Amino acid sequence: VTGPVLVACLVALRAEFDAQYPGRDKGADGWIGDAAHQQESSDHNPDETGRTPFEDDDKINEVHALDIDKDLRAAGGAAALNADVERIRLAHQTGRDDRLQNIIWQGRIASRSWGWDWHTYTGASKHFDHAHFSARYVTATENDTSPWGVKETDVTQAEFNAWMTSWATSEAGKSALASVLKRDGIIKAPAGATNADGTPNEFVSAATVLSAVYASVTPVVPPAA
Ligand SMILES: [Ca+2]
Ligand SMILES: [Ca+2]
Ligand SMILES: [Ca+2]
Ligand SMILES: [Zn+2]
């Protein structure tokens, strides 16, 4: 018996988290079980030498579980990992992936045993500091390292608002917003409006409208200081 090794599909999953979230906190990461795990049946135990919920038909001493720390980013809480967990769970529920046996996350467990809905998890650790992924004990899926779809797309509303606010006041943001205001094709033009070359101009820029408004009103002269 060689090893122990983490099954290849979960090595690939961990590599995807590493690649998508460089600098992520790995404090609650894990794969091979500690002494406590070895007292009970766990996918974190090496399958040829430890107690596991399933058996396979090879002699490779494999671990079939991976824990990923919730802190994929410094900010944003667990939202990013939650989005990845949901993406992976839904891929299994819709038959696009079949590599996992179960996922445990935030007091819930989803499993291929019952079609991947979330059920309440009654184990001791409620899994709020990490997500647990168990792989199947099937050679073909153990060795399947195709992409899992981990990606940094989930952004909280608060993060988005903060980013947009800082962008809008940056030089790049001001320049981009100014170019939008000057772009033709935003606001319906008055009937008969033309471009400088005489061709019809159905839609004008916000800057054109503002210029026309300014030209049509009598400026209020501020009182002398
Ligand atoms: Ca094995
Ligand atoms: Ca952490
Ligand atoms: Ca195996
Ligand atoms: Zn675990």
Tab-separated table of N, CA, C and O in Angstrom, residues 54 89 92-93 97-103 109-117 134-138 141:
chain	number	residue	atom	x	y	z
A	54	PHE	N	-17.030	4.322	2.546
A	54	PHE	CA	-17.118	3.500	1.337
A	54	PHE	C	-15.781	2.784	1.131
A	54	PHE	O	-14.771	3.149	1.729
A	89	ARG	N	-22.467	22.384	-6.246
A	89	ARG	CA	-23.639	21.570	-5.867
A	89	ARG	C	-24.631	21.494	-7.035
A	89	ARG	O	-25.123	20.412	-7.378
A	92	HIS	N	-23.745	19.191	-9.803
A	92	HIS	CA	-24.065	17.789	-9.499
A	92	HIS	C	-25.571	17.538	-9.592
A	92	HIS	O	-26.010	16.523	-10.107
A	93	GLN	N	-26.340	18.493	-9.097
A	93	GLN	CA	-27.796	18.300	-9.103
A	93	GLN	C	-28.353	18.238	-10.523
A	93	GLN	O	-29.338	17.570	-10.782
A	97	ASP	N	-21.900	17.276	-13.341
A	97	ASP	CA	-20.723	16.762	-12.637
A	97	ASP	C	-21.195	15.590	-11.783
A	97	ASP	O	-22.365	15.539	-11.394
A	98	ASP	N	-20.278	14.643	-11.526
A	98	ASP	CA	-20.665	13.455	-10.762
A	98	ASP	C	-19.497	12.941	-9.937
A	98	ASP	O	-19.397	11.760	-9.652
A	99	ARG	N	-18.609	13.858	-9.544
A	99	ARG	CA	-17.394	13.438	-8.858
A	99	ARG	C	-17.540	13.391	-7.346
A	99	ARG	O	-16.763	12.745	-6.666
A	100	LEU	N	-18.506	14.124	-6.814
A	100	LEU	CA	-18.624	14.215	-5.363
A	100	LEU	C	-19.684	13.282	-4.811
A	100	LEU	O	-20.686	12.972	-5.472
A	101	GLN	N	-19.443	12.866	-3.552
A	101	GLN	CA	-20.441	12.106	-2.798
A	101	GLN	C	-21.294	13.054	-1.966
A	101	GLN	O	-22.504	12.891	-1.881
A	102	ASN	N	-20.640	14.048	-1.350
A	102	ASN	CA	-21.420	15.030	-0.590
A	102	ASN	C	-20.630	16.310	-0.357
A	102	ASN	O	-19.408	16.357	-0.574
A	103	ILE	N	-21.357	17.336	0.044
A	103	ILE	CA	-20.783	18.622	0.438
A	103	ILE	C	-21.401	18.981	1.788
A	103	ILE	O	-22.616	18.823	1.974
A	109	ILE	N	-25.940	19.568	4.707
A	109	ILE	CA	-25.234	18.593	3.886
A	109	ILE	C	-26.057	18.320	2.628
A	109	ILE	O	-27.280	18.161	2.698
A	110	ALA	N	-25.383	18.319	1.481
A	110	ALA	CA	-26.003	17.927	0.214
A	110	ALA	C	-25.279	16.674	-0.262
A	110	ALA	O	-24.063	16.558	-0.108
A	111	SER	N	-26.036	15.703	-0.813
A	111	SER	CA	-25.431	14.421	-1.176
A	111	SER	C	-26.058	13.855	-2.434
A	111	SER	O	-27.252	14.058	-2.698
A	112	ARG	N	-25.236	13.112	-3.165
A	112	ARG	CA	-25.772	12.407	-4.326
A	112	ARG	C	-26.736	11.306	-3.887
A	112	ARG	O	-27.541	10.841	-4.671
A	113	SER	N	-26.678	10.918	-2.593
A	113	SER	CA	-27.582	9.887	-2.081
A	113	SER	C	-29.042	10.301	-2.202
A	113	SER	O	-29.921	9.459	-2.248
A	114	TRP	N	-29.300	11.616	-2.176
A	114	TRP	CA	-30.705	12.054	-2.242
A	114	TRP	C	-30.900	13.189	-3.249
A	114	TRP	O	-31.828	13.980	-3.138
A	115	GLY	N	-30.022	13.294	-4.214
A	115	GLY	CA	-30.285	14.251	-5.286
A	115	GLY	C	-29.825	15.669	-5.024
A	115	GLY	O	-30.282	16.605	-5.672
A	116	TRP	N	-28.943	15.834	-4.038
A	116	TRP	CA	-28.208	17.082	-3.865
A	116	TRP	C	-28.984	18.255	-3.280
A	116	TRP	O	-28.523	19.384	-3.332
A	117	ASP	N	-30.180	18.012	-2.730
A	117	ASP	CA	-30.806	19.087	-1.939
A	117	ASP	C	-30.032	19.238	-0.632
A	117	ASP	O	-29.408	18.295	-0.163
A	134	SER	N	-16.588	15.721	-0.214
A	134	SER	CA	-16.233	14.293	-0.265
A	134	SER	C	-16.356	13.786	-1.690
A	134	SER	O	-17.379	14.000	-2.346
A	135	ALA	N	-15.314	13.080	-2.140
A	135	ALA	CA	-15.327	12.507	-3.488
A	135	ALA	C	-15.866	11.080	-3.449
A	135	ALA	O	-15.824	10.403	-2.415
A	136	ARG	N	-16.364	10.613	-4.583
A	136	ARG	CA	-16.826	9.233	-4.714
A	136	ARG	C	-15.634	8.276	-4.776
A	136	ARG	O	-14.526	8.673	-5.128
A	137	TYR	N	-15.895	7.024	-4.422
A	137	TYR	CA	-14.855	5.987	-4.424
A	137	TYR	C	-14.909	5.213	-5.737
A	137	TYR	O	-15.073	3.991	-5.754
A	138	VAL	N	-14.800	5.953	-6.814
A	138	VAL	CA	-14.915	5.383	-8.163
A	138	VAL	C	-13.701	5.861	-8.958
A	138	VAL	O	-13.462	7.072	-9.059
A	141	THR	N	-14.033	8.740	-11.620
A	141	THR	CA	-14.314	10.095	-11.120
A	141	THR	C	-13.214	10.585	-10.184
A	141	THR	O	-12.934	11.782	-10.131
